[in-house]
Coordinates of C-alpha atoms and ligand atoms in Angstrom, one line a residue:
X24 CA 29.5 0.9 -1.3
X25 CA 32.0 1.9 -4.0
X26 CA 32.2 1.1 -8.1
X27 CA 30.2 0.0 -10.7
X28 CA 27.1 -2.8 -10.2
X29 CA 24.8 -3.3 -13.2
X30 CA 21.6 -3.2 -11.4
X31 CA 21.1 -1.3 -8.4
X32 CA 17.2 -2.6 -6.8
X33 CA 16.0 0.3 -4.0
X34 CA 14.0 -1.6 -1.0
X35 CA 14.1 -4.9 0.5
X36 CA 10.6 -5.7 0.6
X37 CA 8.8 -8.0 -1.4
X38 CA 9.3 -5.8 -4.5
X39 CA 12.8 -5.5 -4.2
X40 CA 13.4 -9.1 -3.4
X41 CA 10.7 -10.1 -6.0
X42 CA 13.2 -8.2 -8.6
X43 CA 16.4 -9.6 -7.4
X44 CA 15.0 -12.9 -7.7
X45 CA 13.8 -12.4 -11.0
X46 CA 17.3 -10.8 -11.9
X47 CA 18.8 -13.6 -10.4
X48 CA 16.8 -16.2 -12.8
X49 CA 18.4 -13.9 -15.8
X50 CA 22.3 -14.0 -14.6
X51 CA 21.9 -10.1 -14.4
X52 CA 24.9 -8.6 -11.2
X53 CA 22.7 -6.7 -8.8
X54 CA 22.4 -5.3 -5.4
X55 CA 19.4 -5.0 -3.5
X56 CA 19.6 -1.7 -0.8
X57 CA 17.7 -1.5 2.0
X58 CA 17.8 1.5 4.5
X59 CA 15.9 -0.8 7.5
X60 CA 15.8 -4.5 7.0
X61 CA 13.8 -7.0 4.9
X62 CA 10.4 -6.8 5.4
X63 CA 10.3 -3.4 7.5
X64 CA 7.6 -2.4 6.7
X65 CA 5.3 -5.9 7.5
X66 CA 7.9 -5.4 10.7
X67 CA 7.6 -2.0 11.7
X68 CA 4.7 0.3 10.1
X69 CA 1.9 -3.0 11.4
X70 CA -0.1 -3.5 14.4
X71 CA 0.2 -6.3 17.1
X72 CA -3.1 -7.7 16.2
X73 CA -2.6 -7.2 12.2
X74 CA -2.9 -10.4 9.6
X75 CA -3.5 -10.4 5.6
X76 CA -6.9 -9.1 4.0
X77 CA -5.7 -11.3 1.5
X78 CA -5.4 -15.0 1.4
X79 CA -2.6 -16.5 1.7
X80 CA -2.8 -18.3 -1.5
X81 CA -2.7 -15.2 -3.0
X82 CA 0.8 -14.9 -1.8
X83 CA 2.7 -16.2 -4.8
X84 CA 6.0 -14.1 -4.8
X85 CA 7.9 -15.4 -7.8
X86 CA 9.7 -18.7 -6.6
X87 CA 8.3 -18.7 -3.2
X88 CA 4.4 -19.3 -3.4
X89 CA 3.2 -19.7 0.3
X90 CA 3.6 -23.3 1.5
X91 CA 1.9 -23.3 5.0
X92 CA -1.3 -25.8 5.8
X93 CA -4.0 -22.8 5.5
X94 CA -4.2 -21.5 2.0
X95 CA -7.5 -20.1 2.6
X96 CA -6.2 -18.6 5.9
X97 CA -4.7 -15.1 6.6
X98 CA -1.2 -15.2 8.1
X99 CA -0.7 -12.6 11.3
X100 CA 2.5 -10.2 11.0
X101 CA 4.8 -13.0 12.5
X102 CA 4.4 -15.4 9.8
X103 CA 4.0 -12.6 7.0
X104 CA 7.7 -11.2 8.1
X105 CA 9.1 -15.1 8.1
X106 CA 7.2 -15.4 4.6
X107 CA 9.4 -12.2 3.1
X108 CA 12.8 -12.9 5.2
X109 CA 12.5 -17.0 4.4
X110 CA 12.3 -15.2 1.0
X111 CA 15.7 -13.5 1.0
X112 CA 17.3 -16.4 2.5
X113 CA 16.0 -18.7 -0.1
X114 CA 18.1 -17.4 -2.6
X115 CA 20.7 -15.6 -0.9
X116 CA 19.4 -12.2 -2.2
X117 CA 22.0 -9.9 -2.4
X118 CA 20.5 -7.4 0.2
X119 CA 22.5 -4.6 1.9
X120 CA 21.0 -3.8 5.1
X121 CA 21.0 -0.5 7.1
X122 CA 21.8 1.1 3.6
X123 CA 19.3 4.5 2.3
X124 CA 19.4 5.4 -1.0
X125 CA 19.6 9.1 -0.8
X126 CA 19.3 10.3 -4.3
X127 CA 19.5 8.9 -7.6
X128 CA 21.1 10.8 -10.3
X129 CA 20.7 10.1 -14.3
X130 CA 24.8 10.2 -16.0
X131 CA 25.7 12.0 -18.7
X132 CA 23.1 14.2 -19.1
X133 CA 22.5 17.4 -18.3
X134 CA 24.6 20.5 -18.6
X135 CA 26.6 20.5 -15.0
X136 CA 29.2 18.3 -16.1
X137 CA 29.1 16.9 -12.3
X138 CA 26.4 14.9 -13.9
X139 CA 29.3 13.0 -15.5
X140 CA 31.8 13.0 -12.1
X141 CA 32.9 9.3 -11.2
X142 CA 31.3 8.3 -8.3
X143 CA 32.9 9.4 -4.4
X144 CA 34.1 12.4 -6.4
X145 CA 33.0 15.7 -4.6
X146 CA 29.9 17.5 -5.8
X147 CA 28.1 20.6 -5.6
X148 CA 24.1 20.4 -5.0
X149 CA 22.9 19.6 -8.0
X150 CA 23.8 17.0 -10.8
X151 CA 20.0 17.1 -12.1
X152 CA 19.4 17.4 -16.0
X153 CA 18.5 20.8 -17.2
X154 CA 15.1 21.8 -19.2
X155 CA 17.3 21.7 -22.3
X156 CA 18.0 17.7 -21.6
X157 CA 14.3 17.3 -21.4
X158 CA 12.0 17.3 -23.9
X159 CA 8.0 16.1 -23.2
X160 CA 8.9 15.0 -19.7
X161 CA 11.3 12.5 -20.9
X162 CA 15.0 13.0 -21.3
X163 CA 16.0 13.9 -24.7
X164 CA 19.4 11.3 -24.8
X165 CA 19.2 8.0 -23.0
X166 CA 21.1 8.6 -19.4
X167 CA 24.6 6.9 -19.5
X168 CA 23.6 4.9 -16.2
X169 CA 23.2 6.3 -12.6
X170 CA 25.0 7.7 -9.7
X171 CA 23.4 6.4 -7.0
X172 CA 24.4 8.4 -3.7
X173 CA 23.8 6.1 -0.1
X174 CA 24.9 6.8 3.9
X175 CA 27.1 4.1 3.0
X176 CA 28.7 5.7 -0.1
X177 CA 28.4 6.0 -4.1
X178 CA 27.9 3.5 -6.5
X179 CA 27.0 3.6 -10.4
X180 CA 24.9 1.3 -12.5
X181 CA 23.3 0.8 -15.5
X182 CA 19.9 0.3 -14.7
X183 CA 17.9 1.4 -11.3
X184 CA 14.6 -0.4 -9.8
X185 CA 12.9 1.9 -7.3
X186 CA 11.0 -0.5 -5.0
X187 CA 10.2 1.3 -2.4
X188 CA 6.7 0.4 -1.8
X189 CA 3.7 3.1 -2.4
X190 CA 3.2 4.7 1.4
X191 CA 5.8 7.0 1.8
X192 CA 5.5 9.6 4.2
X193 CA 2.2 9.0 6.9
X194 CA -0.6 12.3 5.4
X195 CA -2.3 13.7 8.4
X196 CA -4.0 16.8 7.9
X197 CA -2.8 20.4 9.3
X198 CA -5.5 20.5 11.5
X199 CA -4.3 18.0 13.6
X200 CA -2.0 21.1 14.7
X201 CA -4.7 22.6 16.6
X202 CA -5.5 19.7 19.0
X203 CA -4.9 20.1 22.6
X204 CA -1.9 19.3 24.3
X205 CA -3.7 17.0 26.7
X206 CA -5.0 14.9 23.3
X207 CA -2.1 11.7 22.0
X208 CA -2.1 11.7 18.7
X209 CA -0.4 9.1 16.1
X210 CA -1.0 8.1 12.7
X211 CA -2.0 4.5 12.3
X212 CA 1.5 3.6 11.1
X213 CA 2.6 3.8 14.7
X214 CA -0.2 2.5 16.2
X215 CA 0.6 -1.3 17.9
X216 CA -2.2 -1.8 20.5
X217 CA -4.8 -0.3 22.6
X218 CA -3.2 -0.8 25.7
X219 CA -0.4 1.6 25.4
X220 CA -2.4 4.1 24.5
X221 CA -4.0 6.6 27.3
X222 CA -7.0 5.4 29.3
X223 CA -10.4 7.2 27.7
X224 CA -12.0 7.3 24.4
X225 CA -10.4 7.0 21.2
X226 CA -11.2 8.9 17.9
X227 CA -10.0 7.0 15.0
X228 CA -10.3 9.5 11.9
X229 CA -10.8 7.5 8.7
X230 CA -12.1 4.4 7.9
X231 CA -10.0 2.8 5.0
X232 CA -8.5 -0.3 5.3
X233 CA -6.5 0.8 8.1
X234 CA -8.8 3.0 10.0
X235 CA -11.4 0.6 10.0
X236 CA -9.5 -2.6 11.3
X237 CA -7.9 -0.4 13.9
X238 CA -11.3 0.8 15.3
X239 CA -12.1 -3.4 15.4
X240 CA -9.0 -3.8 17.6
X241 CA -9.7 -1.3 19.9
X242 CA -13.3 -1.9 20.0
X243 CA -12.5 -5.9 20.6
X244 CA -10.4 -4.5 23.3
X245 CA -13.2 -3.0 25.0
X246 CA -12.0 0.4 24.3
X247 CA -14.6 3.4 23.8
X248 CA -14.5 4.2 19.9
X249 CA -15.3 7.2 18.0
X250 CA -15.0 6.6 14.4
X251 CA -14.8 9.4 11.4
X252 CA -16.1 7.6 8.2
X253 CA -15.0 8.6 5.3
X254 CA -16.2 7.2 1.7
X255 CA -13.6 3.9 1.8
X256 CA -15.6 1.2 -0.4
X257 CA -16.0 -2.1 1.7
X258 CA -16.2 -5.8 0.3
X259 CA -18.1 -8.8 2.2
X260 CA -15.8 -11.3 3.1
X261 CA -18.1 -14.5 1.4
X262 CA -20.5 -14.5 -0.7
X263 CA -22.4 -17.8 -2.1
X264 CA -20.3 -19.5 -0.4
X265 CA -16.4 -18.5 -1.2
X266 CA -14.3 -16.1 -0.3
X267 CA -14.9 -13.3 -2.4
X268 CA -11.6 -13.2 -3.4
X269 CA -11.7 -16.6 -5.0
X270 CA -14.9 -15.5 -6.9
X271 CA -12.7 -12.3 -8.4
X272 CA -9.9 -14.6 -9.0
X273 CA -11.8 -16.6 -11.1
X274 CA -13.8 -14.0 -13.1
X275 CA -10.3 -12.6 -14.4
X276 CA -10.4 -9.4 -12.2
X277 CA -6.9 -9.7 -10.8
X278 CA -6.2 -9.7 -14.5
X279 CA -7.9 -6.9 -15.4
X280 CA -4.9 -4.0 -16.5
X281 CA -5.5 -0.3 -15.4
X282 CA -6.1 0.7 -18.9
X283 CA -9.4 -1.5 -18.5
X284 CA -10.7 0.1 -15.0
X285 CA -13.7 2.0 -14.9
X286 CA -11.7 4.7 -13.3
X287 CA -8.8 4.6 -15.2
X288 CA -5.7 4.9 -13.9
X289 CA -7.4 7.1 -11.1
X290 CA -7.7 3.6 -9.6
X291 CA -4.3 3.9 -8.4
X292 CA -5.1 6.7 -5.6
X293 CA -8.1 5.3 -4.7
X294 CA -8.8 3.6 -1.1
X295 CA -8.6 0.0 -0.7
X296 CA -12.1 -1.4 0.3
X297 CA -12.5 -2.9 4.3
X298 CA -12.6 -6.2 5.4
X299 CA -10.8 -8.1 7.3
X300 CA -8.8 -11.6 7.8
X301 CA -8.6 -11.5 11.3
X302 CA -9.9 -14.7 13.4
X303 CA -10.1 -16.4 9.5
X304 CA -11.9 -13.7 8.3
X305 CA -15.4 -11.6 8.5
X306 CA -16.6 -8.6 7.3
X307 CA -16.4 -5.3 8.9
X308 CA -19.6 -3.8 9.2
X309 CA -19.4 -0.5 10.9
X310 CA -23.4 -0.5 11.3
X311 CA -22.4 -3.8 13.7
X312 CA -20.0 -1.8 15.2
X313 CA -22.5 1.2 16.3
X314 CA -25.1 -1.2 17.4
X315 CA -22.4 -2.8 20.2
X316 CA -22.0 1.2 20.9
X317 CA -19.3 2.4 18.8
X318 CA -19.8 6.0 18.1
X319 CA -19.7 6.7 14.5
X320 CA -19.8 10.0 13.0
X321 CA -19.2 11.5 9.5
X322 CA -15.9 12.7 8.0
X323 CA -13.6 15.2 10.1
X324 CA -14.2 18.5 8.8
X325 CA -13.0 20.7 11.4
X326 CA -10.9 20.6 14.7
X327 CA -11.0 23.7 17.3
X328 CA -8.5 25.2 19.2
X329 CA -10.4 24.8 22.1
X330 CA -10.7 20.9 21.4
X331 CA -14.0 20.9 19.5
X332 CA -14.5 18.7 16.2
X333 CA -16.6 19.3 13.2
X334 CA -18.0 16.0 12.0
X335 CA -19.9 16.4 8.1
X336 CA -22.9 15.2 7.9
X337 CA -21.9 12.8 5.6
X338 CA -22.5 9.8 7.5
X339 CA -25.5 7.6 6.2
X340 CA -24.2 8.7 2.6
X341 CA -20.6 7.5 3.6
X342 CA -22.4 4.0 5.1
X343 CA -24.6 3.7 2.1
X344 CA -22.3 4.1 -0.3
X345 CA -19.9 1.3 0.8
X346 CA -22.5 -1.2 0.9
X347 CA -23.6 -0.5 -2.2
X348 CA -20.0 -1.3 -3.2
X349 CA -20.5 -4.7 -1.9
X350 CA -23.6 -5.2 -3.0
X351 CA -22.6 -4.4 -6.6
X352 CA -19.5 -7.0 -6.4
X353 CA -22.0 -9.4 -5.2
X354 CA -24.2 -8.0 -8.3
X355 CA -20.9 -9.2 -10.3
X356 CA -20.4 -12.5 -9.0
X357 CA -24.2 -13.6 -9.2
X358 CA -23.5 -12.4 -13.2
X359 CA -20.4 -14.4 -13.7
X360 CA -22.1 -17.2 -11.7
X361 CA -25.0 -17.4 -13.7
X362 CA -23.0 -17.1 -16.9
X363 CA -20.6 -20.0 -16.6
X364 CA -23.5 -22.5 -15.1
X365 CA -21.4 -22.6 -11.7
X366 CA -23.2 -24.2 -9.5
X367 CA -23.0 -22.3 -6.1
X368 CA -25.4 -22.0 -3.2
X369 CA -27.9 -19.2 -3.0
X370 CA -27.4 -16.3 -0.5
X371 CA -29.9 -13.5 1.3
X372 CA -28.5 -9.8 0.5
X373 CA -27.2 -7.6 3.5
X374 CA -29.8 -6.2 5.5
X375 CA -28.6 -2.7 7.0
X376 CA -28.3 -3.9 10.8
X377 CA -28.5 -0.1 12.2
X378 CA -29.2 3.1 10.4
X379 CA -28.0 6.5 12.2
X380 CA -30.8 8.7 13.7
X381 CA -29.2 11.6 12.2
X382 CA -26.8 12.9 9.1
X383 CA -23.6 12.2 11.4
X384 CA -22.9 15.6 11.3
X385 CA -21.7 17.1 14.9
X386 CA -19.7 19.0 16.8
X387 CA -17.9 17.3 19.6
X388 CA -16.4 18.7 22.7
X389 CA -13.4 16.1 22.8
X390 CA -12.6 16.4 26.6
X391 CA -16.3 16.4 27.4
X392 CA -16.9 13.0 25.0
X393 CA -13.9 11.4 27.0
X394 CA -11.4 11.3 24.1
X395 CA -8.0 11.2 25.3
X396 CA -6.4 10.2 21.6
X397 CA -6.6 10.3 18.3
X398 CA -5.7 8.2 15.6
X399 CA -5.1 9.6 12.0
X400 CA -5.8 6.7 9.6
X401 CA -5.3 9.4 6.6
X402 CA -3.2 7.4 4.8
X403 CA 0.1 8.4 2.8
X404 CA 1.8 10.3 0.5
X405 CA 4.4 9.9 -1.7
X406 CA 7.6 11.2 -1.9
X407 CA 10.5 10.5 -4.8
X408 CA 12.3 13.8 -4.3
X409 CA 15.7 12.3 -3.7
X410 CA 14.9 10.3 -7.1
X411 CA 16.4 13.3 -9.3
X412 CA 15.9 12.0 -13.0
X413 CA 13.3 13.8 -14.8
X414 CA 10.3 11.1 -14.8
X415 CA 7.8 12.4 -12.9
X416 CA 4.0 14.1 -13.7
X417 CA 2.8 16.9 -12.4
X418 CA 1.1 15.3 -9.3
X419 CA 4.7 13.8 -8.6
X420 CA 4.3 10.2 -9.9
X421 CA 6.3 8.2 -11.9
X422 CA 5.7 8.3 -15.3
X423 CA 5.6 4.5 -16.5
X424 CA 4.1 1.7 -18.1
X425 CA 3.7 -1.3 -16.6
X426 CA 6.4 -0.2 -14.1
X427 CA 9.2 1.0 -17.1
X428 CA 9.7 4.7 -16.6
X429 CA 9.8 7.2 -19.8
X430 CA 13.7 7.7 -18.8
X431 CA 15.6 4.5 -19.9
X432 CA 17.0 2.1 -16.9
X433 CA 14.6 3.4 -14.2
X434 CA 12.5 1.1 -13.5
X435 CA 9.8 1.1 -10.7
X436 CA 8.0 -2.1 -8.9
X437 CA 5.5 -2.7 -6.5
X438 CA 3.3 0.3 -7.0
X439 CA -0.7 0.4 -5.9
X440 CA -2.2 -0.7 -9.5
X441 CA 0.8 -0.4 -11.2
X442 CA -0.2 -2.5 -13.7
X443 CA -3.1 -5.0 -12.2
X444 CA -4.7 -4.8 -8.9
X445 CA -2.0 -6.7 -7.2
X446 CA 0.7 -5.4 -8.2
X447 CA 0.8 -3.4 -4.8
X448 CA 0.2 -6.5 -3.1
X449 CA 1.8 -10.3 -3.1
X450 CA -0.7 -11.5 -5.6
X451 CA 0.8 -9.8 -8.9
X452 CA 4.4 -8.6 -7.5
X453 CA 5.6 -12.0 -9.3
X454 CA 3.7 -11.0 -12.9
X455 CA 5.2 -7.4 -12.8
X456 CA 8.9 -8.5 -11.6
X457 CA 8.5 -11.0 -14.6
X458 CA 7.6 -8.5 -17.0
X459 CA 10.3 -6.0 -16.2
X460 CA 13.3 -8.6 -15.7
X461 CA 14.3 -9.1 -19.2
X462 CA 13.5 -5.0 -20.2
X463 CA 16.3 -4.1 -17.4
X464 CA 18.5 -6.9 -18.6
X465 CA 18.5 -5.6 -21.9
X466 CA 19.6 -2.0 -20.2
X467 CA 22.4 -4.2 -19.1
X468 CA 23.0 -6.3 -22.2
X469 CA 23.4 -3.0 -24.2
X470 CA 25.5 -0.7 -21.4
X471 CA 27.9 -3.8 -22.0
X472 CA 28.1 -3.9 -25.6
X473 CA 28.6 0.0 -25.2
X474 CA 30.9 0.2 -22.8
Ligands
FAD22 C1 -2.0 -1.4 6.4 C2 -1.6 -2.2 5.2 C3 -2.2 -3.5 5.0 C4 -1.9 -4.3 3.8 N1 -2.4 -5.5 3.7 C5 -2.1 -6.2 2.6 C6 -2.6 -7.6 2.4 O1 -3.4 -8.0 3.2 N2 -2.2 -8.3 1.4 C7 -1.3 -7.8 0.5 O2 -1.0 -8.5 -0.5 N3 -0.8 -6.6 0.6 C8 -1.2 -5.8 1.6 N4 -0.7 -4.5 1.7 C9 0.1 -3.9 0.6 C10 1.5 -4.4 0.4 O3 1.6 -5.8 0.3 C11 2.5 -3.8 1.4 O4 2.4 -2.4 1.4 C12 3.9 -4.2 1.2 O5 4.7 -3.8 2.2 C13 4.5 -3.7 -0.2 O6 5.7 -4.2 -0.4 P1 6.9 -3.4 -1.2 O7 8.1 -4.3 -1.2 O8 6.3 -2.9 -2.5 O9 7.1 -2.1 -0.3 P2 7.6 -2.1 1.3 O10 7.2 -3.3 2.0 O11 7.2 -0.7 1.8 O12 9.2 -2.1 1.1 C14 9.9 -1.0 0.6 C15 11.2 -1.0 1.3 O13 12.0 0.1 0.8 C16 12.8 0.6 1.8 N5 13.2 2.0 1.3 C17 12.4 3.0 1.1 N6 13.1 4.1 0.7 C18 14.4 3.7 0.7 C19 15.6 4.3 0.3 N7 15.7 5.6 -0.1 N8 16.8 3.6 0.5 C20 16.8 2.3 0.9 N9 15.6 1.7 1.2 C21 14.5 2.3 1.1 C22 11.9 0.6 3.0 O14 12.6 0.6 4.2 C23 11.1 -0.7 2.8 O15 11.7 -1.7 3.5 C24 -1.0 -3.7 2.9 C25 -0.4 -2.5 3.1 C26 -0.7 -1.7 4.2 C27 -0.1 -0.3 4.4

């Protein structure tokens, strides 16, 4: 990696290739850099038994809508990595494998005049802009393009895209420090299988998206399951006789922006509700789940030295609370339903299938319960510190609207509710890559009228 490329793209999943595509469509020179390979993360960061939550029609990366026989299916990881890598090859994305971006750095600005060193040129450890560059947050001069430092050398540009997905770094919380030696413990980005994993009981701690479909596998596997719930929202997979998903489609929710949620754009931290699209899709009830003899408890408050856990006694709230979720998306449909004369069958409400005799709240003597692992489905965190431009809020996130950061030519893509619910997801990667494509080419347009 050496000179001058207008558009460097960060990540080779289907943000980065949904960028370079739509580059591609505007004649705008890029490179797309990928530390792994395309698709990694569908590759690597999935279980064995993993497929979509979301149907595969929703998969409409720009130029490469999914083309199989089962639109209303929910491809496994297989066919999900052959989607994304059939992508790349489509169009001959410019993708440099095996490459990390290892910091980006804003020219021109800033007092060190390393800032303004060519590329390759030897540096001291910091080229970031100082406090008197930034004014509000945002930098006070536009940057004169980017040093972007990889393992595979330096190159500048005019404009950046950072598409590096939104699950960073796996969270899992200090206490899991003081568990027992004699206790595996992973977080669900590693986990593949149940076999692998040592014979006993297993407690899977959280009960997102994640959490909850890897307590299903293991249960399916015959595996003893302890499960911590925590207050994930879930969704029914059908109601009056669709996929809920279609119904949402068609009400205009996948439209909906951020500025419009409820929660504002607190929506963007919030869990993703469980279901699941395994075996072509069913709920995930975790009442079901207890009544076959899962173990559920509440949320993990405490862990022991000596191998004890502290469940809350948050339980029946925790179990309440998602269905009420549920219910009131059903609540929603039956609304927009009734309001556009659709004719659609009539269907009964859930009925609670098992209620827990107590308030969940325990404390477990692991070894004594059996439970030889533990699964931390805790989710992620973030981390842009190698992204050293000035465009970041106090909790650390980018700064942006609809994915264009308040520093000019850094750009970001494929965010949780970056703009619209899927713009995390396949379903509105293609909308957001759209939207940004000609605002980076005009980056371009003017650094070559500039220079
Ligand atoms: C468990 C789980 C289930 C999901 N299920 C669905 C689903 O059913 N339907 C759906 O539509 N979405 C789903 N998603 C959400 C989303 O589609 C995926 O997270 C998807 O991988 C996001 O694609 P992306 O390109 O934005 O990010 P990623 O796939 O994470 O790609 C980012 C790439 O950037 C690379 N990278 C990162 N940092 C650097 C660096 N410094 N230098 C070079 N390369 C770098 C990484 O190696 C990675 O390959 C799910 C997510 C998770 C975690």
């Amino acid at each position: 990696m050496s000179g001058h490329v207008p558009v460097v793209i960060v990540g080779g999943g289907q943000a980065g290739l949904s960028m370079s595509w739509s580059l591609k469509e505007q004649g705008v020179g890029h490179v797309v850099l990928e530390r792994h390979t395309v698709a990694h993360s569908w590759k690597e960061d999935r279980w064995e038994s993993f497929c979509l939550v979301t149907p595969n029609w929703q998969c409409t990366l720009p130029g490469h809508p999914y083309a199989g026989d089962d639109p209303t299916g929910f491809m496994v990881q297989d066919e999900i990595v052959e989607y994304v890598e059939s992508y790349a090859a489509a169009f001959d994305a410019p993708v440099h494998e095996g490459v990390a971006v290892t910091s980006v750095e804003a020219r021109g600005v800033g007092s060190d005049p390393a800032a303004n060193r060519p590329a390759g040129a030897a540096r001291d450890s910091s080229t970031a802009p100082s406090a008197a560059d930034v004014v509000d947050g945002v930098l006070a001069a536009a940057p004169e393009g980017y040093v972007v430092r990889t393992t595979a050398g330096d190159l500048t540009c005019d404009a950046v895209v950072l598409a590096v997905g939104g699950y960073h770094v796996p969270t899992v919380p200090r206490m899991a420090e003081r568990l027992p030696a004699t206790v595996t413990q992973i977080h669900s980005s590693r986990y593949k299988s149940a076999s692998p994993l040592p014979d006993g009981a297993v407690l899977v701690v959280g009960s997102g998206q994640s959490g909850a479909q890897i307590a299903e596998d293991l249960h399916l596997a015959g595996r003893e399951v302890h499960l911590a719930v925590g207050t994930a929202p879930r969704v029914a997979r059908t109601y009056r006789g669709r996929d809920v998903v279609a119904w949402l489609h068609d009400s205009g929710h996948y439209d909906m922006a951020i500025e419009d949620h409820k929660e504002g754009l607190g929506a963007r931290h919030e869990a993703n509700h469980y279901v699941t699209g395994r075996d072509g899709g069913r709920d995930i009830d975790l009442r079901r789940f207890a009544a076959e003899g899962m173990t559920l408890h509440g949320r993990l408050a405490a862990l022991d030295v000596d191998g004890t856990a502290t469940f809350a006694g948050d339980l029946k709230r925790n179990l309440d609370m998602a269905d009420a979720v549920s219910e009131r998306i059903k609540d929603g449909i039956d609304a927009w339903i009734a309001a556009h004369g659709v004719d659609a069958p009539e269907e009964d409400r859930y009925v609670p299938v098992w209620e827990p005799e107590d308030d969940g709240g325990a404390l477990v003597d692991l070894h004594a319960a059996g439970i030889t692992t533990v699964i931390w489905s805790t989710g992620f965190r973030s981390d842009w510190s190698w992204v050293k431009v000035p465009a970041f809020d106090g909790s650390g996130y980018p700064t942006h609207h609809r994915g264009v950061t308040s520093v000019p030519g850094l750009f970001v893509l494929g965010l949780p509710w970056q703009h619209t619910w899927g713009s995390g997801r396949f379903a509105g990667v293609a909308r957001d890559a759209g939207h940004l494509a000609p605002r980076v080419a005009a980056v371009t347009a003017a650094a070559t009228t500039a220079g």
